[in-house]
Coordinates of C-alpha atoms in Angstrom, one line a residue:
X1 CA 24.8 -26.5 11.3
X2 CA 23.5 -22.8 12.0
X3 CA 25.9 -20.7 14.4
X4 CA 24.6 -17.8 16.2
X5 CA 26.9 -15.1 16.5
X6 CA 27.9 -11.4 17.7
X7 CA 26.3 -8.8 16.2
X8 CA 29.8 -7.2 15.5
X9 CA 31.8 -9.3 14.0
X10 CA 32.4 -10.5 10.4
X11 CA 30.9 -14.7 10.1
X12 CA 33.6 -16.8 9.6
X13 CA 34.9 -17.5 5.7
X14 CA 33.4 -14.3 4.6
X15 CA 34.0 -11.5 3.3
X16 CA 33.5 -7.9 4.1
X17 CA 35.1 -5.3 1.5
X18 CA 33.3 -2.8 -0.9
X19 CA 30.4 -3.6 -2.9
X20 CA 32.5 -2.3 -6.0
X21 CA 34.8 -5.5 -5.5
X22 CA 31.9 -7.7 -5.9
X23 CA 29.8 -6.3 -8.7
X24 CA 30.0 -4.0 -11.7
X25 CA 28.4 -0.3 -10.7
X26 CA 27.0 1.4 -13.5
X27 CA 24.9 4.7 -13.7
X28 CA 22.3 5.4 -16.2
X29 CA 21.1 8.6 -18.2
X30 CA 18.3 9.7 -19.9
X31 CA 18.2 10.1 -23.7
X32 CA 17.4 13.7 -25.4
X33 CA 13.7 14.2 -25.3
X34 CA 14.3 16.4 -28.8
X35 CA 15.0 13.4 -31.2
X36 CA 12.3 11.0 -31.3
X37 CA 14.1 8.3 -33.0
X38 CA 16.0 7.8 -29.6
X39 CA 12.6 6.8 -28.0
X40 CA 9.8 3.6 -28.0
X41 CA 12.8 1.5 -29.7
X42 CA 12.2 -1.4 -27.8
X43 CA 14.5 -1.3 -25.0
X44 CA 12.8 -1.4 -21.9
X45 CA 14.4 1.8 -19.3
X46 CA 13.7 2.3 -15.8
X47 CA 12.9 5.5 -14.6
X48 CA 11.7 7.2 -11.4
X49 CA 7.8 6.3 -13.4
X50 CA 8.6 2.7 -12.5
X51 CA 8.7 3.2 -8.9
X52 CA 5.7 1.8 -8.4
X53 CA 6.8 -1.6 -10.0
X54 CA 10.0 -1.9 -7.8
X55 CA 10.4 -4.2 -4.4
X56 CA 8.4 -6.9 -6.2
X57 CA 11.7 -8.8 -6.8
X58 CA 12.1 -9.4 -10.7
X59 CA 10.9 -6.2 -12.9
X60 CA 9.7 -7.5 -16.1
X61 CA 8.4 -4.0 -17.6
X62 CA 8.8 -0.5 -17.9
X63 CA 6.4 2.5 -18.5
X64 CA 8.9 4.0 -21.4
X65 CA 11.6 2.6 -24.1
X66 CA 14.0 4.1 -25.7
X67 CA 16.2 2.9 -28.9
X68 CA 19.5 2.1 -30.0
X69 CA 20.0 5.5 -31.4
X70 CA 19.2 6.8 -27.9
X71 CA 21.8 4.2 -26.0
X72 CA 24.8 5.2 -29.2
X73 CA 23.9 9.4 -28.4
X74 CA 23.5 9.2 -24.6
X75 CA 25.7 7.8 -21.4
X76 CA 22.7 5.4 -20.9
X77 CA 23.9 1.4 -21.1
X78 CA 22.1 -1.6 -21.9
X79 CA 22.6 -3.8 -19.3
X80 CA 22.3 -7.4 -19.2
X81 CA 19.3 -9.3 -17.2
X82 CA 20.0 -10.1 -13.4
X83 CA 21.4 -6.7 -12.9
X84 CA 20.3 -5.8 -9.7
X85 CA 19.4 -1.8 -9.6
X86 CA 18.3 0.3 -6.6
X87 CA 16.4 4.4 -7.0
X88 CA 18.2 6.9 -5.1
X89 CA 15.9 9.6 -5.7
X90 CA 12.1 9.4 -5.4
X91 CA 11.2 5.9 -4.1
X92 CA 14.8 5.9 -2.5
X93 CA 16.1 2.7 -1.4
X94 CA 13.4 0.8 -3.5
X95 CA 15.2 -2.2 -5.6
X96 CA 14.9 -5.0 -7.9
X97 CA 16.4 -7.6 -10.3
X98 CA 16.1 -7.0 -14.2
X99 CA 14.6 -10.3 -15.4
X100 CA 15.3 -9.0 -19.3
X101 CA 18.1 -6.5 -20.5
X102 CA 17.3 -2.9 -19.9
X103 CA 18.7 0.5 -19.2
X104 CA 18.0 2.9 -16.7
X105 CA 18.0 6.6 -16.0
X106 CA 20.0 8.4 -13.9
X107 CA 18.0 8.3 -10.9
X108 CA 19.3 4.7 -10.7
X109 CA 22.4 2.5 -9.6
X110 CA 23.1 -0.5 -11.4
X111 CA 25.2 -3.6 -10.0
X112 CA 26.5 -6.2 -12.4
X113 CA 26.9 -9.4 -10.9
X114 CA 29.0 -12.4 -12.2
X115 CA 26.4 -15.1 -11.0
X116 CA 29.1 -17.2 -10.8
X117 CA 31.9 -16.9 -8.0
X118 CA 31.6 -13.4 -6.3
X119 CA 28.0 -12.2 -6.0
X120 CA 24.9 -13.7 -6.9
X121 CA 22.1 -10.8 -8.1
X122 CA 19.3 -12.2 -5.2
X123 CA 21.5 -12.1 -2.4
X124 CA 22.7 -8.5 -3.2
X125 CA 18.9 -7.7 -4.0
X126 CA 17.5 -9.0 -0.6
X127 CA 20.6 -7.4 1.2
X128 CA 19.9 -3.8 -0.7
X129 CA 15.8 -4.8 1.2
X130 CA 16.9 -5.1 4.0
X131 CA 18.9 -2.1 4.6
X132 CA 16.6 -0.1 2.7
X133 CA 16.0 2.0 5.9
X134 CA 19.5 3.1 5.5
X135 CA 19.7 4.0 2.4
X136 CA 16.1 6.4 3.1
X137 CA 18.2 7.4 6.1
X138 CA 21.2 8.5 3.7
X139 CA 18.7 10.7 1.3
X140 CA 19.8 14.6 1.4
X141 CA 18.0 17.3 -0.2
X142 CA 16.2 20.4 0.6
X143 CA 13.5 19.8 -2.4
X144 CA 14.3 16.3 -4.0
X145 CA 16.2 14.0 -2.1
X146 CA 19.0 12.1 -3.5
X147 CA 21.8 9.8 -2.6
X148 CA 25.4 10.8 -4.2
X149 CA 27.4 8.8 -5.9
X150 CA 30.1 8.8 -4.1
X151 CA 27.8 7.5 -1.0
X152 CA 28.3 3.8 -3.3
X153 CA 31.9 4.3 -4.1
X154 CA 32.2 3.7 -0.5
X155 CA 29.4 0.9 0.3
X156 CA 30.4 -2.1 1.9
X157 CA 29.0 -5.6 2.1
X158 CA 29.8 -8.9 4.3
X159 CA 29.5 -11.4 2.0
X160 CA 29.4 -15.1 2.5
X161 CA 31.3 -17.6 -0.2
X162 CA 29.3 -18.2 -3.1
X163 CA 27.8 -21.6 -2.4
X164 CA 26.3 -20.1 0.7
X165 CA 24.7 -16.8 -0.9
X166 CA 22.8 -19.0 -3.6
X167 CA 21.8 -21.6 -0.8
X168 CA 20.3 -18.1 1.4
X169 CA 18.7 -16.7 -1.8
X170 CA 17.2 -20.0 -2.5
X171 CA 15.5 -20.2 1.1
X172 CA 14.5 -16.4 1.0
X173 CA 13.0 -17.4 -2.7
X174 CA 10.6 -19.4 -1.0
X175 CA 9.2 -16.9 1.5
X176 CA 8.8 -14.7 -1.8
X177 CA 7.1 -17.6 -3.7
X178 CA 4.4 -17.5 -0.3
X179 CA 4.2 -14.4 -0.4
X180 CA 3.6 -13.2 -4.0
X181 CA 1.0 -16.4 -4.0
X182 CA -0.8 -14.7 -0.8
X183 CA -0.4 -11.5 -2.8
X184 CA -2.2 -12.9 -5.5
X185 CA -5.2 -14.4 -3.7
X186 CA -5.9 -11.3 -1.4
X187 CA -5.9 -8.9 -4.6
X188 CA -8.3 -11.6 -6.0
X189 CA -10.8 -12.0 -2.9
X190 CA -10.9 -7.8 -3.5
X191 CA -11.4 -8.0 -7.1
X192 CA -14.4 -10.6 -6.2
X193 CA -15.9 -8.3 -3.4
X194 CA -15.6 -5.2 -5.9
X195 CA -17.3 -7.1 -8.7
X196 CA -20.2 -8.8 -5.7
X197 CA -20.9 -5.2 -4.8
X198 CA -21.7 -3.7 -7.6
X199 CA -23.9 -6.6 -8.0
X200 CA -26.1 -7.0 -5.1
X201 CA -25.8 -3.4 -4.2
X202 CA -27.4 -2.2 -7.1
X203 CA -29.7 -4.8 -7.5
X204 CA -28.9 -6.8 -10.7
X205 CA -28.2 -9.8 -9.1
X206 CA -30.7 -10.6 -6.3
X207 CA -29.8 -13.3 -3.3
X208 CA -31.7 -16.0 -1.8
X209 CA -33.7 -15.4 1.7
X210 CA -33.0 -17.6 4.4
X211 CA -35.5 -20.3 3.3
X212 CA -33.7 -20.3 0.1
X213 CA -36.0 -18.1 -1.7
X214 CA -35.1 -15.4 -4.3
X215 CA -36.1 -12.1 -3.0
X216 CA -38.1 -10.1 -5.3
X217 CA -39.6 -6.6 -5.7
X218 CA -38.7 -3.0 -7.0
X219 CA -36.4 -1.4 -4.6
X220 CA -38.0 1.6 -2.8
X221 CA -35.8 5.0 -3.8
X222 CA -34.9 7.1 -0.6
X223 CA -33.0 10.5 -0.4
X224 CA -30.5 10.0 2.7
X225 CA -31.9 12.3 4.9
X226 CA -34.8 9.5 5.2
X227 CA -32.4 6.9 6.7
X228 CA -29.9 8.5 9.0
X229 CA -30.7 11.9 11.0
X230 CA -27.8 14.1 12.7
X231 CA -27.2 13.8 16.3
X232 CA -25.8 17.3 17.7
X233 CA -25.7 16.3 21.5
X234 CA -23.6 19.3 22.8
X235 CA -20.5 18.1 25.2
X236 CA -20.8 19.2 28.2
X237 CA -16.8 18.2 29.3
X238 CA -15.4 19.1 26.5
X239 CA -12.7 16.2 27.2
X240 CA -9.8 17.1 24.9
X241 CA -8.4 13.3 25.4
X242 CA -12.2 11.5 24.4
X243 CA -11.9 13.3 20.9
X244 CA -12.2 11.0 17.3
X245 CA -11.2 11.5 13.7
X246 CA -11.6 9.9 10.8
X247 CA -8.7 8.2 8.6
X248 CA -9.0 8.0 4.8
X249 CA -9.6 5.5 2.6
X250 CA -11.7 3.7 5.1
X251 CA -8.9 2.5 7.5
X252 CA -11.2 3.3 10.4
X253 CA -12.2 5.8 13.2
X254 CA -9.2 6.5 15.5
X255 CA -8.7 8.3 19.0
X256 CA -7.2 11.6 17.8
X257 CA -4.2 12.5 19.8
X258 CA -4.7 16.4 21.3
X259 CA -2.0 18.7 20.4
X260 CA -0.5 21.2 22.7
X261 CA -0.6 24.2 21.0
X262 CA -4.9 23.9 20.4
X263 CA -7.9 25.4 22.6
X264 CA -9.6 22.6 24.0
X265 CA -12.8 24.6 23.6
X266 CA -11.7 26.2 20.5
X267 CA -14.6 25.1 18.7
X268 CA -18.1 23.2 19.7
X269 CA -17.8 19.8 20.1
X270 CA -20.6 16.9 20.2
X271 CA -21.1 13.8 22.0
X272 CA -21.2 10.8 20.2
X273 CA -22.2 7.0 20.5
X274 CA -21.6 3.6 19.2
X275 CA -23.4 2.8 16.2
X276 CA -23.6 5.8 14.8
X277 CA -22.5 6.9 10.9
X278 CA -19.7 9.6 10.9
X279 CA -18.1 11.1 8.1
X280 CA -15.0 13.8 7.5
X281 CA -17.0 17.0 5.8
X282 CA -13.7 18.0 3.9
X283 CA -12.6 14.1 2.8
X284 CA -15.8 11.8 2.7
X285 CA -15.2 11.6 -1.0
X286 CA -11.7 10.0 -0.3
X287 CA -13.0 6.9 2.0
X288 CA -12.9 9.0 5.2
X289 CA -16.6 7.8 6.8
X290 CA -17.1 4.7 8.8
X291 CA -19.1 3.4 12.0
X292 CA -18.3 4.0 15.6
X293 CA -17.6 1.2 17.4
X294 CA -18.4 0.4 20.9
X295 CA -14.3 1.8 22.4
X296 CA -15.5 5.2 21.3
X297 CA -19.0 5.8 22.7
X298 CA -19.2 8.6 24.3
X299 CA -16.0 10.2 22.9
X300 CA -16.8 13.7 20.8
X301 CA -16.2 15.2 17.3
X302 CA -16.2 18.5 16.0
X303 CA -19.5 19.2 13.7
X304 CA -16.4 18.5 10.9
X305 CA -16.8 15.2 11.9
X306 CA -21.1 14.9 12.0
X307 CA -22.6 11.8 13.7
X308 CA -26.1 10.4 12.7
X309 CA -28.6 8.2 14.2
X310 CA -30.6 5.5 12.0
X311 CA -34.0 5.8 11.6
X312 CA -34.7 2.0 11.0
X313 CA -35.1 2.0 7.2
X314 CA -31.7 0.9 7.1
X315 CA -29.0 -1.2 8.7
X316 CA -25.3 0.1 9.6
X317 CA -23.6 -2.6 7.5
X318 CA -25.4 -2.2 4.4
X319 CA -25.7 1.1 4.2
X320 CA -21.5 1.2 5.3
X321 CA -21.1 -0.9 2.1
X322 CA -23.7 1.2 -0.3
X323 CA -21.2 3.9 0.6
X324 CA -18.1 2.0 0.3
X325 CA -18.9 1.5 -3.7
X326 CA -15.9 3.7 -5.1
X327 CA -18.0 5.7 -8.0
X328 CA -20.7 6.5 -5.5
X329 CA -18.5 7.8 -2.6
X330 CA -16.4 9.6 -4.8
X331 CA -19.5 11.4 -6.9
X332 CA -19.8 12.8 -3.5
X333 CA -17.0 15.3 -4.2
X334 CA -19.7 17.3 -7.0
X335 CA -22.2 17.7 -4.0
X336 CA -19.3 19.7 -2.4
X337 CA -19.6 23.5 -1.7
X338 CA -18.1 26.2 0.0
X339 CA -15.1 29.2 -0.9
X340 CA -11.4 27.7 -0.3
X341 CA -12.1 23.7 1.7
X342 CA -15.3 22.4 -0.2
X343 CA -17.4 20.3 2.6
X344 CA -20.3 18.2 2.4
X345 CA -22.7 19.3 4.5
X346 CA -25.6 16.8 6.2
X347 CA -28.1 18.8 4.2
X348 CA -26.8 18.2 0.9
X349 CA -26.0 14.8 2.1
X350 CA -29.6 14.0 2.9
X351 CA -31.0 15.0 -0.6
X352 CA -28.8 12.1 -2.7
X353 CA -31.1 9.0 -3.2
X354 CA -30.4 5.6 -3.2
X355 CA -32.7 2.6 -3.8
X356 CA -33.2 0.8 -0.6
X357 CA -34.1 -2.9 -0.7
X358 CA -36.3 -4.3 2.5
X359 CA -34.6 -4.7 5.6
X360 CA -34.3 -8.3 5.4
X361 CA -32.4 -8.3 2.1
X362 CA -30.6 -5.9 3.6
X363 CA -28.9 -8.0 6.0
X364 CA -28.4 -11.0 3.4
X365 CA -26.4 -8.6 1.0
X366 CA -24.5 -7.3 4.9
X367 CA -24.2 -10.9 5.7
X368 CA -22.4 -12.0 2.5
X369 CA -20.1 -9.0 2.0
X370 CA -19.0 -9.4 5.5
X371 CA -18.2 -13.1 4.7
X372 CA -15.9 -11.5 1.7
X373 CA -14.8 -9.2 4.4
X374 CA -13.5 -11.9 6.4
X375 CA -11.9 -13.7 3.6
X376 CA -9.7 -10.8 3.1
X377 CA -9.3 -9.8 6.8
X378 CA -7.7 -13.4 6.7
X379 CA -5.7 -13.3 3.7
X380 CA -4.1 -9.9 4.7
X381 CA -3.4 -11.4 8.5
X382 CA -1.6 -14.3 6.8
X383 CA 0.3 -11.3 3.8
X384 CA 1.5 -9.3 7.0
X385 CA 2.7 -12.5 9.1
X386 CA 4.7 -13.9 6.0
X387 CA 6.2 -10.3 5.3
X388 CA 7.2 -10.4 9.1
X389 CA 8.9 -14.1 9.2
X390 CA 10.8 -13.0 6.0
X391 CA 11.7 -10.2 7.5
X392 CA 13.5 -11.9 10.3
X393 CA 15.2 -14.2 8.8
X394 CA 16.4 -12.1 6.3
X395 CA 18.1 -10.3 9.2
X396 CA 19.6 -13.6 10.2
X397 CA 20.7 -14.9 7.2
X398 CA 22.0 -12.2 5.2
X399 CA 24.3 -10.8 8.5
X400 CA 25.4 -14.5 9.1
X401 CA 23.7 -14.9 12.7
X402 CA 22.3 -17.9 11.6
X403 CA 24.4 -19.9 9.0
X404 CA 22.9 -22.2 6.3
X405 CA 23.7 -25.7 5.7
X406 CA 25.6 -26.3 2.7
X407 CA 25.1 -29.5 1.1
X408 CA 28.5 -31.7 0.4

């Protein structure tokens, strides 16, 4: 039966001692880069490069090997798989379970666990998650940050008898299983959109009309200037709290928060409307362009942040996802000029031509991204909400708030 208890106290029939009387810590080190035959030997070692693959629960490769002559001449180990390891440098607090035998750097902490009667490898993994704040929190450094050893000499861990940790790490395994299957399925939806948009937006693969009827026809080519036109609408508040910006990598238009220490009329500012294309001068080659929705009409910009009106020979939506195709908005950076912070000015922006299908094929290709959209809008709603219930359970289970059931 699950007990809820004090947020103080140590559960009943477990234990709460240092981590070192549970598991085998073990360091790592990095072989001489001078002798070759110490390196690509075939055993897999994690280093700082493998950041990336960490917090995914099991890590099944690593960007370098090094040999058997390089474990014999250096303090590096080979250690056996299920050895649960944890950075404490760059990507500090970031874990995961070997699923083969490797070796690490020194960059990393190794716990051994016996699988068996003291500590099973996935409930110390999801306990090293969820304190993982702490561990960040621990991090000192003036250029590199780094957690001490003797930070784990004295690390301590409530843990539950045996029979219990395996039944938690079982029940936490299944929010993983959802989640890495959600995982899976979003990164897929993208890889479909990706591989849609180069088709339809380019035109070599053409949809059906509305009455189910292929559309045909060259598409007309347009320099940019022909489709959107500047708006420079001079503010005549000059409201510090109505101004935008623009976040990278398309994760939207924002309400900028005014700092302090600026001039609110420290530079011209423009009004702007809903509707309207806006990009970031300095970072449109990084994602940072988008449309303004309704919250933010009549909010302003700097002219770092131009606005444009459409002039009918193109819809919002298509042309947002023309510029969303990754080798176009990037190719942007070459039309780029100016000493010190390269910008994109409107008038270099308006000579770059793209073909422009008819309006009404226009909004079929708007209509089916956006249905791709939502796929993924969905997908990453249900990623976030699993990530969230694991979360809180974890924070019950693995502190002994809420006790499992253990079977007879």
């Amino acid at each position: 039966m699950a007990r809820n208890l004090s947020l103080n106290s140590i559960p009943e029939g477990w234990e709460y001692n240092l981590l070192d009387k549970f598991a085998d810590r073990r360091s790592g080190h990095t072989p001489s880069r001078s002798f070759e035959n110490y390196w690509n030997g075939g055993i897999k070692w994690i280093s700082l490069a493998d950041s990336y693959r960490l917090d995914k629960g099991y890590i099944h490769e690593t960007d370098n090997e090094i040999s058997e002559e390089g474990i014999k001449n250096s303090s590096a180990e080979l250690h056996p798989a299920g050895t649960v390891v944890l950075s404490r440098d760059a990507g500090i607090g970031k874990s995961a379970v070997m699923a083969v035998p490797m070796a690490v750097s020194q960059h990393f902490i190794a716990w051994r666990c016996d699988n068996n009667q003291k500590l099973n490898s996935w409930f110390l993994y999801n306990w090293l998650q969820l304190n993982k704040t702490e561990f960040e929190r621990q991090a000192v450094g003036s250029t590199i940050k780094t957690i001490g050893l003797p930070y784990f000499k004295k690390l301590k861990i409530a843990v539950p008898p045996y029979v219990e940790q395996k039944k938690i790490s079982q029940i936490l395994y299944t929010w993983d299983k959802a989640i890495s299957t959600t995982e899976k399925l979003l990164k897929n939806s993208q890889k479909q959109k990706q591989a849609l948009m180069q088709q339809i937006l380019t035109g070599k693969k053409r949809l059906l009309d509305d009455n189910e009827v292929l559309f045909r026809g060259d598409w007309e080519l347009f320099e940019v200037g022909k489709l959107i036109k500047e708006s420079r609408i001079p503010s005549v508040n000059n409201d510090p709290s109505k101004r935008l910006t623009v976040r990278l990598n398309f994760k939207g238009i924002e309400h900028r928060d005014f700092r302090g220490t600026e001039s609110p009329d420290s530079t011209a500012h423009f009004v702007r409307s809903s509707g309207q294309f806006i990009y970031g001068k300095q970072n449109i080659h990084k994602g940072a362009f988008g449309i303004i929705p309704e919250e933010f009409d009549g909010f302003e910009t700097s002219q770092d942040l131009p606005a444009f009106d459409f002039t009918g020979k193109c819809t919002s939506s298509w042309l947002m996802y023309y510029f969303s195709q990754e080798l176009f908005f990037k190719n942007l950076e070459n039309k780029m000029s100016g000493t010190g912070s390269k910008r994109l000015n409107p008038n270099l922006l308006y000579k770059v031509k793209i073909p422009v299908p008819t309006i009404k094929e226009q909004q079929k290709i708007g209509k089916v991204l956006s249905a791709a959209d939502q796929t993924i809008r969905v997908l990453q709603q249900k990623l976030d909400h699993l990530k969230k219930e694991k979360k809180a359970l974890m924070q019950q289970l693995l502190t002994g708030k809420c006790r499992v059931k253990i079977d007879s």
